Coordinates of C-alpha atoms and ligand atoms in Angstrom, one line a residue:
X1 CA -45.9 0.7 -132.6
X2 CA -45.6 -3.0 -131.2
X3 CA -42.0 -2.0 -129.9
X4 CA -43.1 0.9 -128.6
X5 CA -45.4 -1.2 -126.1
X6 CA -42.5 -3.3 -125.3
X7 CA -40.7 -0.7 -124.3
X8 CA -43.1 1.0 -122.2
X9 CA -43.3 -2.2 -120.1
X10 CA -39.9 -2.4 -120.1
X11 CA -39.9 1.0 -118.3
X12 CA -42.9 0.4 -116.0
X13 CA -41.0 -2.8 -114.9
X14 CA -38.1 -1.0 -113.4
X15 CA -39.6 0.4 -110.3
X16 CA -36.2 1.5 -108.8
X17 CA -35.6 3.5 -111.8
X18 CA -39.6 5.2 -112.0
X19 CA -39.2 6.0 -108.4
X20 CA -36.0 7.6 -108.7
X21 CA -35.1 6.0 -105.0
X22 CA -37.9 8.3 -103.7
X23 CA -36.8 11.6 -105.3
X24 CA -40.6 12.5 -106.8
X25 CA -42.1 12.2 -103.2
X26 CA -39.1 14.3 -101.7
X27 CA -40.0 16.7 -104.9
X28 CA -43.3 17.1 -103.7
X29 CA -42.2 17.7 -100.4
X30 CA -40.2 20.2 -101.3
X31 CA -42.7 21.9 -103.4
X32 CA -45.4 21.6 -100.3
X33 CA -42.8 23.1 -98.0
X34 CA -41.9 26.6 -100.5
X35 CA -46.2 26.8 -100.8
X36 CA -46.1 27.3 -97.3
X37 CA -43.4 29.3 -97.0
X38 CA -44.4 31.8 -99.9
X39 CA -47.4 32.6 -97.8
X40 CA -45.3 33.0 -94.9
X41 CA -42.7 35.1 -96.2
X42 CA -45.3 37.6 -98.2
X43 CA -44.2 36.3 -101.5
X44 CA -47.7 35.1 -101.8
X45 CA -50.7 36.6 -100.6
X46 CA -53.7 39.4 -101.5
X47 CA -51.6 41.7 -103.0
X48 CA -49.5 39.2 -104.6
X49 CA -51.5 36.3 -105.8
X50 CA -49.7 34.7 -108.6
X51 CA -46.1 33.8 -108.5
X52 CA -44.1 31.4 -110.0
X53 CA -41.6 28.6 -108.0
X54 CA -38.6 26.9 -109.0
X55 CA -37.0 24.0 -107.4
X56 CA -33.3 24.7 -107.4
X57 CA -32.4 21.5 -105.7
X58 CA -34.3 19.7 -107.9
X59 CA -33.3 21.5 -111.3
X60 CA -29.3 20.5 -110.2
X61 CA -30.7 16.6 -110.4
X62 CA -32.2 16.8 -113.0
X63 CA -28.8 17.8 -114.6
X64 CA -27.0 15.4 -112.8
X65 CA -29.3 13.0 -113.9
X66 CA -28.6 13.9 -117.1
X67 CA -25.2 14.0 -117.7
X68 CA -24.7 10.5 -115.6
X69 CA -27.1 8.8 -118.3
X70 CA -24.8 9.8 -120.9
X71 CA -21.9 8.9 -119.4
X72 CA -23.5 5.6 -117.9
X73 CA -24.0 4.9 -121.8
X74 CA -21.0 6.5 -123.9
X75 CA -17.4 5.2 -124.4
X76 CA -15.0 7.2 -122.0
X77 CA -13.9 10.2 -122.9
X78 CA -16.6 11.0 -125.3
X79 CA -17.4 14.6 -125.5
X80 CA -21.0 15.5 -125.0
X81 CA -22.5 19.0 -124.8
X82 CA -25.4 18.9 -123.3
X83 CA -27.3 22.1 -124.5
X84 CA -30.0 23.2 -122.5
X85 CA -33.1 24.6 -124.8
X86 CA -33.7 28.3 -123.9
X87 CA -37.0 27.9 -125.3
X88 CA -38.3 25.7 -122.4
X89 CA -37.6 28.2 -119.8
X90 CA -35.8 31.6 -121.1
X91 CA -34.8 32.8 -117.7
X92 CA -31.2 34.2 -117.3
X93 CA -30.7 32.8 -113.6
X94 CA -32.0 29.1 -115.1
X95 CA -29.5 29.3 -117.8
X96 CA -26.6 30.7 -115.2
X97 CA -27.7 27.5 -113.1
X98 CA -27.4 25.2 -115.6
X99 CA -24.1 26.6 -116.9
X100 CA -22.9 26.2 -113.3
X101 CA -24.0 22.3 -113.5
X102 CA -21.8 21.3 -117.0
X103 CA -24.8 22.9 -119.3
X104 CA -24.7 24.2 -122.4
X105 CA -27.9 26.2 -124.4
X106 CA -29.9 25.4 -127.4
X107 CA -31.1 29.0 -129.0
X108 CA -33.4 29.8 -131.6
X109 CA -33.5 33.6 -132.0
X110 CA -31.9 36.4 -131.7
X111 CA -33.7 36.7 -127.7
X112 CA -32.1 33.8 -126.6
X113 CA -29.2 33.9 -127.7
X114 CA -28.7 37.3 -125.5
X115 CA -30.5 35.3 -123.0
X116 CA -27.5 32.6 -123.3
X117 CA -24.7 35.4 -123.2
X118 CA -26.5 37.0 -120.5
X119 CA -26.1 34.3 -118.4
X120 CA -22.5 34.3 -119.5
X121 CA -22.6 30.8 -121.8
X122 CA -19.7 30.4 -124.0
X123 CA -20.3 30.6 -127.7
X124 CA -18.4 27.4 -127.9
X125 CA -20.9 25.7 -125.7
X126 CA -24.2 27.3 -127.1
X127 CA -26.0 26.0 -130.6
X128 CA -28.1 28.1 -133.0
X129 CA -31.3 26.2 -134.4
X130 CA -33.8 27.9 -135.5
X131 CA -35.8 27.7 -139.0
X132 CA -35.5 31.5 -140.0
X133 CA -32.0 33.0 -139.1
X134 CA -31.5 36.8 -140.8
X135 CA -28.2 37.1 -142.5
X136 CA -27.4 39.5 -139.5
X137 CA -27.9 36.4 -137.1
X138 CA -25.8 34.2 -139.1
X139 CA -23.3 36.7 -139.1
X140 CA -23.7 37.2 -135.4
X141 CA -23.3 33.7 -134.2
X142 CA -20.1 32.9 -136.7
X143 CA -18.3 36.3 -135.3
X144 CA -18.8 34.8 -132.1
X145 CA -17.9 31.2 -132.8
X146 CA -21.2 29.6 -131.7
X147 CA -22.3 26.2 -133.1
X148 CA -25.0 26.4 -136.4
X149 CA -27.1 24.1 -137.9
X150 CA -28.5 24.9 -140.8
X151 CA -31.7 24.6 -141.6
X152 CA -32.0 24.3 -145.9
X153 CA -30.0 24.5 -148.6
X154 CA -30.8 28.5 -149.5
X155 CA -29.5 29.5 -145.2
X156 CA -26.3 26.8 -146.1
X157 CA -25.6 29.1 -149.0
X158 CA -25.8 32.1 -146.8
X159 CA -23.2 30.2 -144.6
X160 CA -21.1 29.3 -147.7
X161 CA -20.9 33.3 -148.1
X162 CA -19.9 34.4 -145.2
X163 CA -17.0 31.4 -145.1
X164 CA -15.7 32.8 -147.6
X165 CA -15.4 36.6 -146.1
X166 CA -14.3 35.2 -143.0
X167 CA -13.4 32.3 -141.3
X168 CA -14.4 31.1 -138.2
X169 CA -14.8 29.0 -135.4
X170 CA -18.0 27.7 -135.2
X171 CA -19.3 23.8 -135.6
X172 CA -21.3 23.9 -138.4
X173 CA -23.7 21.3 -139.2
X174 CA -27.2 20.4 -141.2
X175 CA -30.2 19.7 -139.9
X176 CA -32.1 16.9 -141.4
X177 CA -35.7 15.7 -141.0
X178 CA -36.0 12.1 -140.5
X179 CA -39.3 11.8 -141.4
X180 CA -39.7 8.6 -139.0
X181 CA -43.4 10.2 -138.3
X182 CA -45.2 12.1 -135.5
X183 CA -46.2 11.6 -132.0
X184 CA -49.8 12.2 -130.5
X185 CA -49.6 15.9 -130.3
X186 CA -49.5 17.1 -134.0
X187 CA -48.1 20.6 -133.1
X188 CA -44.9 19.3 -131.3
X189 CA -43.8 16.6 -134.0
X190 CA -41.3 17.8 -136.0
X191 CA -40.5 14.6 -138.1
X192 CA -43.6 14.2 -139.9
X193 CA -43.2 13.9 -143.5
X194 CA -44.1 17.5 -144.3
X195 CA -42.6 19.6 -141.4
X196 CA -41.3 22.7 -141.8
X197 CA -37.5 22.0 -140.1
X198 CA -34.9 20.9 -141.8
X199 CA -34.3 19.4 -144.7
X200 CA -36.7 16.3 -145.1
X201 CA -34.3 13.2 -145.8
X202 CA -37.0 10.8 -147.6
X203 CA -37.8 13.3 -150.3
X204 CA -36.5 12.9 -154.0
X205 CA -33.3 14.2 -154.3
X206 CA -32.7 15.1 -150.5
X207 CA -30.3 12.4 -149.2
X208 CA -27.9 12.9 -152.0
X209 CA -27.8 16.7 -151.7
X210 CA -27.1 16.3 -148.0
X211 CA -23.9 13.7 -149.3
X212 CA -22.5 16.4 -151.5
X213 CA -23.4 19.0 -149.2
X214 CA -20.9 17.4 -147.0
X215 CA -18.1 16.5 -149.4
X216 CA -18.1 19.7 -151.0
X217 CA -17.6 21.7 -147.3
X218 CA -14.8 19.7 -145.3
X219 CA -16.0 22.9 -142.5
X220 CA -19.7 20.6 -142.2
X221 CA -18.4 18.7 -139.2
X222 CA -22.3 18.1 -137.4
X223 CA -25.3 16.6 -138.2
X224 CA -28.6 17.6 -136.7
X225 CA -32.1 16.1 -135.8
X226 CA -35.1 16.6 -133.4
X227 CA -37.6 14.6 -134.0
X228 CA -40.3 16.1 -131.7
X229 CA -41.4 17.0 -128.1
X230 CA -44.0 15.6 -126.0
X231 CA -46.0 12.7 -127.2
X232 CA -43.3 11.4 -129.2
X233 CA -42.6 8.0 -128.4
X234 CA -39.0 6.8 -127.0
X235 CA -38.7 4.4 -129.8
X236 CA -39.9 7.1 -132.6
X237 CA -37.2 9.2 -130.9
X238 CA -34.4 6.7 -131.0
X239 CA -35.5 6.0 -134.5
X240 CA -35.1 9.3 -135.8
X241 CA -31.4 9.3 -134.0
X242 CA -31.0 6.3 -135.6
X243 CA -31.7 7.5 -138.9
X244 CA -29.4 10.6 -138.9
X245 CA -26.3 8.4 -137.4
X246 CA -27.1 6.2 -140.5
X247 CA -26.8 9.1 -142.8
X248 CA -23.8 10.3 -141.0
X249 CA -22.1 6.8 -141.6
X250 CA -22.9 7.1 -145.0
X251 CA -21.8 10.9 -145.7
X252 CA -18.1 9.6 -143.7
X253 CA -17.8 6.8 -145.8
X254 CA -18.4 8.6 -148.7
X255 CA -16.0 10.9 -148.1
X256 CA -13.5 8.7 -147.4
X257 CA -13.1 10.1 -143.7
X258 CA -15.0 11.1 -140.5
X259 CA -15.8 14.3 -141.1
X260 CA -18.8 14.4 -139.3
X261 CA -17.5 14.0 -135.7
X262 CA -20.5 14.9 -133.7
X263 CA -24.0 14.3 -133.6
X264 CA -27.1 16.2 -132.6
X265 CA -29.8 14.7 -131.5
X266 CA -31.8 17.0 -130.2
X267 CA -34.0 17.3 -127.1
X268 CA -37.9 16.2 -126.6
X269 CA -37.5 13.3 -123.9
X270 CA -41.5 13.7 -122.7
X271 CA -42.5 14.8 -119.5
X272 CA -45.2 13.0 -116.8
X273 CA -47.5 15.3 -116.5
X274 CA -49.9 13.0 -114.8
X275 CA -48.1 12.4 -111.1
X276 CA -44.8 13.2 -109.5
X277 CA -43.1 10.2 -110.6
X278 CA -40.3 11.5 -113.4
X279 CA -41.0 9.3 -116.3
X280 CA -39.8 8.1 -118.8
X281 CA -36.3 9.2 -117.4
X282 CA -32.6 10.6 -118.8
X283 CA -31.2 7.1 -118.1
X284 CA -33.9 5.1 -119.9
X285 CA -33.9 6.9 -122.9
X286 CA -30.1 6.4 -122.7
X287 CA -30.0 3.0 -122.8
X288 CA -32.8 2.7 -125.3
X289 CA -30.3 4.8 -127.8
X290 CA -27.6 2.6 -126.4
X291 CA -29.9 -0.7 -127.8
X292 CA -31.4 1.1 -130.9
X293 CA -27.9 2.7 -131.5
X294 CA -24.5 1.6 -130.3
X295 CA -22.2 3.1 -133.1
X296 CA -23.4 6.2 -132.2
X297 CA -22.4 5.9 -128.4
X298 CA -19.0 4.1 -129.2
X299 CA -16.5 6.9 -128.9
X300 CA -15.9 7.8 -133.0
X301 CA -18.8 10.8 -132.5
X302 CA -18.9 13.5 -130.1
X303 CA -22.5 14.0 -128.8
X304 CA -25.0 16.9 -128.7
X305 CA -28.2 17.2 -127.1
X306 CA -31.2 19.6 -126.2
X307 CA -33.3 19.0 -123.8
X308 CA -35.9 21.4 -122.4
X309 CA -39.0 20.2 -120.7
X310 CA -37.5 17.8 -119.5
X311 CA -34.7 19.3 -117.5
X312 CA -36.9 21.6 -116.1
X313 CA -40.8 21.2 -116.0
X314 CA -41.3 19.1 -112.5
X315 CA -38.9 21.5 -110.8
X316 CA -41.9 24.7 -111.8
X317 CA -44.9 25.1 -109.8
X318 CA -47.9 28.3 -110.5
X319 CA -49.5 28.8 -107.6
X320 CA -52.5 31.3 -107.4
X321 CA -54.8 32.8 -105.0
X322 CA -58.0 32.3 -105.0
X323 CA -59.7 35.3 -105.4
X324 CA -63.4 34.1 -105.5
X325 CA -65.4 30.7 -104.9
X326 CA -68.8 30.2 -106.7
X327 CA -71.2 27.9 -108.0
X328 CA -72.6 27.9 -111.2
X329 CA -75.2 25.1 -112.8
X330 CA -74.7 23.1 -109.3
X331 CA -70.6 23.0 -110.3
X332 CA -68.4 24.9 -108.0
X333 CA -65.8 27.1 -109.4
X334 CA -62.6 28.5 -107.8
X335 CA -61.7 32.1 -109.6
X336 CA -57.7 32.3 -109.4
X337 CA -55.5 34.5 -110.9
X338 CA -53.7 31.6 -113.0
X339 CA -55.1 31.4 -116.6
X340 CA -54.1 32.1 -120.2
X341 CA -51.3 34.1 -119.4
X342 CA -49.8 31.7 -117.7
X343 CA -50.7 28.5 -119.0
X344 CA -51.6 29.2 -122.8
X345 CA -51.4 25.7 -123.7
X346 CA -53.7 24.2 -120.9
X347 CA -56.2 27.0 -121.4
X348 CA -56.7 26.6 -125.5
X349 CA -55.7 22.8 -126.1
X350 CA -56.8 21.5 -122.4
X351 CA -57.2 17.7 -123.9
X352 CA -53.2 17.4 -125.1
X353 CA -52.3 19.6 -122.1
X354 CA -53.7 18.8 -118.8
X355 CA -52.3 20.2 -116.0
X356 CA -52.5 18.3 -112.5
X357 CA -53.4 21.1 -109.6
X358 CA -52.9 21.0 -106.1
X359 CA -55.2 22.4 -103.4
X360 CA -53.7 24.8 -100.6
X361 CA -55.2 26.5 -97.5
X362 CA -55.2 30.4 -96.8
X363 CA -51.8 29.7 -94.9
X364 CA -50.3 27.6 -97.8
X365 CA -50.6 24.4 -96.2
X366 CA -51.9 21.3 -98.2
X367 CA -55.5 21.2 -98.0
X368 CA -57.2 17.6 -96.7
X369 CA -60.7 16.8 -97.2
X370 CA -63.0 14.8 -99.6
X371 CA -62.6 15.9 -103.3
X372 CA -65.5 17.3 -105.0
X373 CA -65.5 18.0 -108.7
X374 CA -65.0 22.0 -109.3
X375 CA -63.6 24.3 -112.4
X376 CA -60.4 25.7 -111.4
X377 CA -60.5 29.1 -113.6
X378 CA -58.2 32.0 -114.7
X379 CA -58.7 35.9 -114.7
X380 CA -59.3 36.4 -118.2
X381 CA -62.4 37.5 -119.7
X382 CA -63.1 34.5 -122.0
X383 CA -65.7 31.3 -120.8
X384 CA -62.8 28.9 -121.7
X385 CA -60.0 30.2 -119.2
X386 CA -59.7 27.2 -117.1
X387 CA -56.7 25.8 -115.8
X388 CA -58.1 22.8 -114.9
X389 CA -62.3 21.8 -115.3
X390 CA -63.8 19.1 -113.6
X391 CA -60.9 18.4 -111.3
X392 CA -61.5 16.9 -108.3
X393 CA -59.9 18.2 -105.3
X394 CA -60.2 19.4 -101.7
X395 CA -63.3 22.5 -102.3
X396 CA -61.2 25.3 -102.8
X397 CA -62.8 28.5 -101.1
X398 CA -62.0 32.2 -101.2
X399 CA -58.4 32.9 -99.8
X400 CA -57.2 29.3 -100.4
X401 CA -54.5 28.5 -103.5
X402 CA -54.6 26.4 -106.1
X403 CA -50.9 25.0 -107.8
X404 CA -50.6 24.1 -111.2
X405 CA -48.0 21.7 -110.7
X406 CA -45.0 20.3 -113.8
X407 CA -45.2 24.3 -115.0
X408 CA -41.3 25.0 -115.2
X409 CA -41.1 24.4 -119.2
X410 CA -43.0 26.4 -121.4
X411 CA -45.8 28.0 -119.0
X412 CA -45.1 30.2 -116.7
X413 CA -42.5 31.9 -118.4
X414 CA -43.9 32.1 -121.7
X415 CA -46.4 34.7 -121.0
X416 CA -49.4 35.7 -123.1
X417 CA -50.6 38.9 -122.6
X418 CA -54.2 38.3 -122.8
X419 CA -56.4 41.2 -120.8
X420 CA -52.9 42.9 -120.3
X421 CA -52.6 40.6 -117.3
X422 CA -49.1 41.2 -115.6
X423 CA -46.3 38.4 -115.8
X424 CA -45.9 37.4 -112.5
X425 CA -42.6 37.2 -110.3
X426 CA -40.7 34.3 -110.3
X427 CA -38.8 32.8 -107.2
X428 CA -36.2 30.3 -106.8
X429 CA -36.0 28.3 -103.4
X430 CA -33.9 26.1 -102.0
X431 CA -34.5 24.5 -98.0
X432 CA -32.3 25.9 -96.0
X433 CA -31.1 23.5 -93.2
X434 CA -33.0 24.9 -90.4
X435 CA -36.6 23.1 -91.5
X436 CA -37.0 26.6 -93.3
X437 CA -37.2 27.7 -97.0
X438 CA -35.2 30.3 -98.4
X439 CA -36.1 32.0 -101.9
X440 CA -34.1 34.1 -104.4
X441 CA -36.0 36.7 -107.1
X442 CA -35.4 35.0 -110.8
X443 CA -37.6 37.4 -112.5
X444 CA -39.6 40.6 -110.6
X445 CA -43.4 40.7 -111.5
X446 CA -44.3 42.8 -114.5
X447 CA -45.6 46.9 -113.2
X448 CA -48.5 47.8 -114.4
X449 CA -46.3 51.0 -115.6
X450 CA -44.5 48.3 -117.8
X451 CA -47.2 47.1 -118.9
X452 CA -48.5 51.0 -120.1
X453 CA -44.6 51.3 -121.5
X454 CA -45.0 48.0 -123.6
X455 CA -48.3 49.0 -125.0
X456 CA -47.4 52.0 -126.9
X457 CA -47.5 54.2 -123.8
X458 CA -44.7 56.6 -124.9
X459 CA -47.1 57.2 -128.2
X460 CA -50.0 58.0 -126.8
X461 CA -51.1 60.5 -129.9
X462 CA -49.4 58.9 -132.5
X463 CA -52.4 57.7 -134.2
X464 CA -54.4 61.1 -133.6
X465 CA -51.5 63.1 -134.7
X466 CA -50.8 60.9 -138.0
X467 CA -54.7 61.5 -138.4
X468 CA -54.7 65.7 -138.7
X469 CA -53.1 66.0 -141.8
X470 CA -55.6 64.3 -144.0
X471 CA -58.7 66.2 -141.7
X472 CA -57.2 69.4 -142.6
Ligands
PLP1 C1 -37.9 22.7 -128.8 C2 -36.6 22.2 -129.3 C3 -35.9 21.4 -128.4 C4 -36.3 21.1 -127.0 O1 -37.5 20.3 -126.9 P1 -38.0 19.7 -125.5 O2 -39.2 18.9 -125.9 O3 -38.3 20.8 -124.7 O4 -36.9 18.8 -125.0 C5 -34.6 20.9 -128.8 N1 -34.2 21.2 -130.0 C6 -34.9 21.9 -130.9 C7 -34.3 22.2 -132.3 C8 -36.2 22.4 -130.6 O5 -36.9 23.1 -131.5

């Protein structure tokens, strides 16, 4: 891990690069200014006490920022497909947005991929990973013509099938595990040497059956890793690209020609959770591929990549009402209606995933004052629903709000239905030239008539009913 260090002060030396030229603070501000304005507008307040923001001006840099450290870093006139993944925020307007800015989308079920179509992504443009596709799915996405990796030998066989019923148009490819190792969050590293995705490239046998894999399907025209999300090092990460473009060189030379043409390296660039300064960012990951691996940025592969959190979780903010301020064993405790459901990850693993929260007044403005150590809690009936405990901020008090801030990717909307709490609305904003804010409905909060309908409510005696026969 000595390079790893180096590179992290590599990155912490580049101050022009961390501060984006400002762009975190002007984040912030943003974010302070659609608080306030939720309040104002009624999108927040005692009968609505949990929504969900989106920066849309800041998800479009984000993009930007993406594709420019690709192209910053790539020979000209090298394709890349930068495919969003769906996973990190499955919202049809998100998806829409980021078609609109040159994205593509990364799916992994049958959910969103109707999520991707919904949003009107072109099959061309959208990849299939997942580790369990039906038959029916495979089926699906070749109909359609959207890109496949597969994930083992027995789903490439399923593929080999179906080539042979019918062609089509889809860019097939394998997906490989490096096996380079895991990051610090066990649950998110996907290169260890006995995860569960793709096939694991260091075990007996495994390289050469990839090789022939290859040579005996001239249609196998990808290769595919991802070696892991958040906590994975940059350097692990360039490693395990580096290790498939070795195998790709191989498998080409091999057979004699480039048949693999384009690579996949996947998403997992981490996120700061820790302040509002984006880091490590799009362009420094680029250029530590562009060290670790130039032959795969030299023009002879096209390029593929999926990121999620990174694209979008500093651009999501939870804000909550606070429904209730108490004291408890001399520790204060703000009651909000932002817990499990919202932030499953926070609330049941709060040491890998600490969320920073922001205090706000009754009116939504930023609250001042000295910071005193409180519990910043959910709704849910467990002891441990705690967004946030022993956090120091401004004493929140009954009507104030209380922002879990970086909550765009994978929180807010991945719901958990704990207590049947409802999922709550989601709202875009943008500012809108006139010192104002101006939002735009992403996702309507969950009825509590939905919630009746999802829970069986249209078979209300089909457990009574199933019971008569054997009473009688
Ligand atoms: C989850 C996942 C991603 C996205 O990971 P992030 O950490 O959100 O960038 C990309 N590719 C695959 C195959 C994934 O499973």
């Amino acid at each position: 891990m000595g390079e790893d260090t180096d590179l992290t002060g590599d990155v912490v030396s580049d101050t022009h690069e961390r501060h984006g030229s400002g762009t975190g603070g002007e984040r912030a501000a943003r974010r302070d200014e659609a608080v306030r304005a939720a309040v104002e507008q009624g999108l927040l307040g005692p009968g609505s006490p949990l929504v969900g923001l989106l920066d849309v001006t800041g998800i479009r840099e984000s993009a930007a920022r993406l594709r420019a450290a690709f192209e910053e870093v790539t020979a000209p006139g090298t394709p890349v497909l930068h495919a969003f993944a769906v996973k990190a925020t499955p919202l049809v307007p998100v998806l829409r947005l980021l078609r609109e800015e040159g994205l593509g989308a990364e799916v992994a079920s049958p959910g969103e991929l109707a999520l991707a179509r919904a949003a009107g992504l072109a099959p061309a443009r959208t990849v299939l990973d997942s580790p369990a596709k039906t038959p029916a799915e495979l089926r699906e996405a070749l109909a359609l013509g959207i890109a496949v990796n597969a994930d083992n030998p027995q789903e490439l066989h399923r593929i080999d099938a179906m080539m042979r019923s019918a062609p089509s148009r889809s860019r097939l490819g394998i997906r490989v595990n490096p096996q380079v190792g895991g990051g610090s969050i066990e649950a998110l590293s996907t290169a260890t040497a006995t995860s569960k995705f793709g096939v694991a490239l260091r075990d007996e046998g495994a390289r050469a059956w990839v090789v022939r894999a290859y040579a005996e399907r001239p249609w196998l025209s990808r290769l595919h890793a991802h070696t892991g999300s958040q906590g994975i090092p940059l350097a692990l990460m360039a490693e395990g690209v580096a290790e498939t473009y070795r195998l790709a060189e191989e498998i080409n030379r091999r057979i004699g020609r480039p048949q693999i043409d384009t690579i996949d390296i996947g998403g997992g660039l981490p996120v700061n959770f820790a302040s509002d300064e984006t880091a490590p960012t799009f362009a420094e990951y680029a250029r530590v591929l562009k060290r670790t691996v130039p032959g795969l940025l030299d023009g002879r592969y096209g390029l593929v990549t999926e990121f999620g959190r990174s694209l979008l979780a500093e651009h999501g903010t939870v804000v909550a009402r606070v429904e209730y301020a108490k004291s408890a064993g001399g520790r204060p405790v703000a009651v909000t209606h932002a817990g499990v459901q919202v932030a499953t990850r926070t609330v049941y693993a709060p040491g890998a995933w600490p969320l920073r929260i922001a205090a706000y007044d009754g009116k939504g403005r930023r609250k001042e004052g000295p910071e005193v150590v409180q519990d910043v809690a959910g709704p849910a009936c467990f002891a441990g629903d705690l967004l946030a405990r022993g956090y120091p901020l401004p004493l929140l008090a009954q009507g104030d709000y209380a922002a879990a801030l970086d909550t765009g990717a994978y929180y807010f909307a991945h719901h958990y239905a704990y207590n049947s709490l409802a999922r709550p609305g989601i709202h875009g904003f943008v500012r809108d030239g006139a010192g104002g804010v101006v939002f735009a409905t992403v996702r309507e909060a969950q009825t509590v008539e939905e919630i009746v309908a999802e829970s069986g409510g249209a078979h209300t005696d089909a457990l009574t009913i199933l019971d008569a026969p054997r009473r009688r």
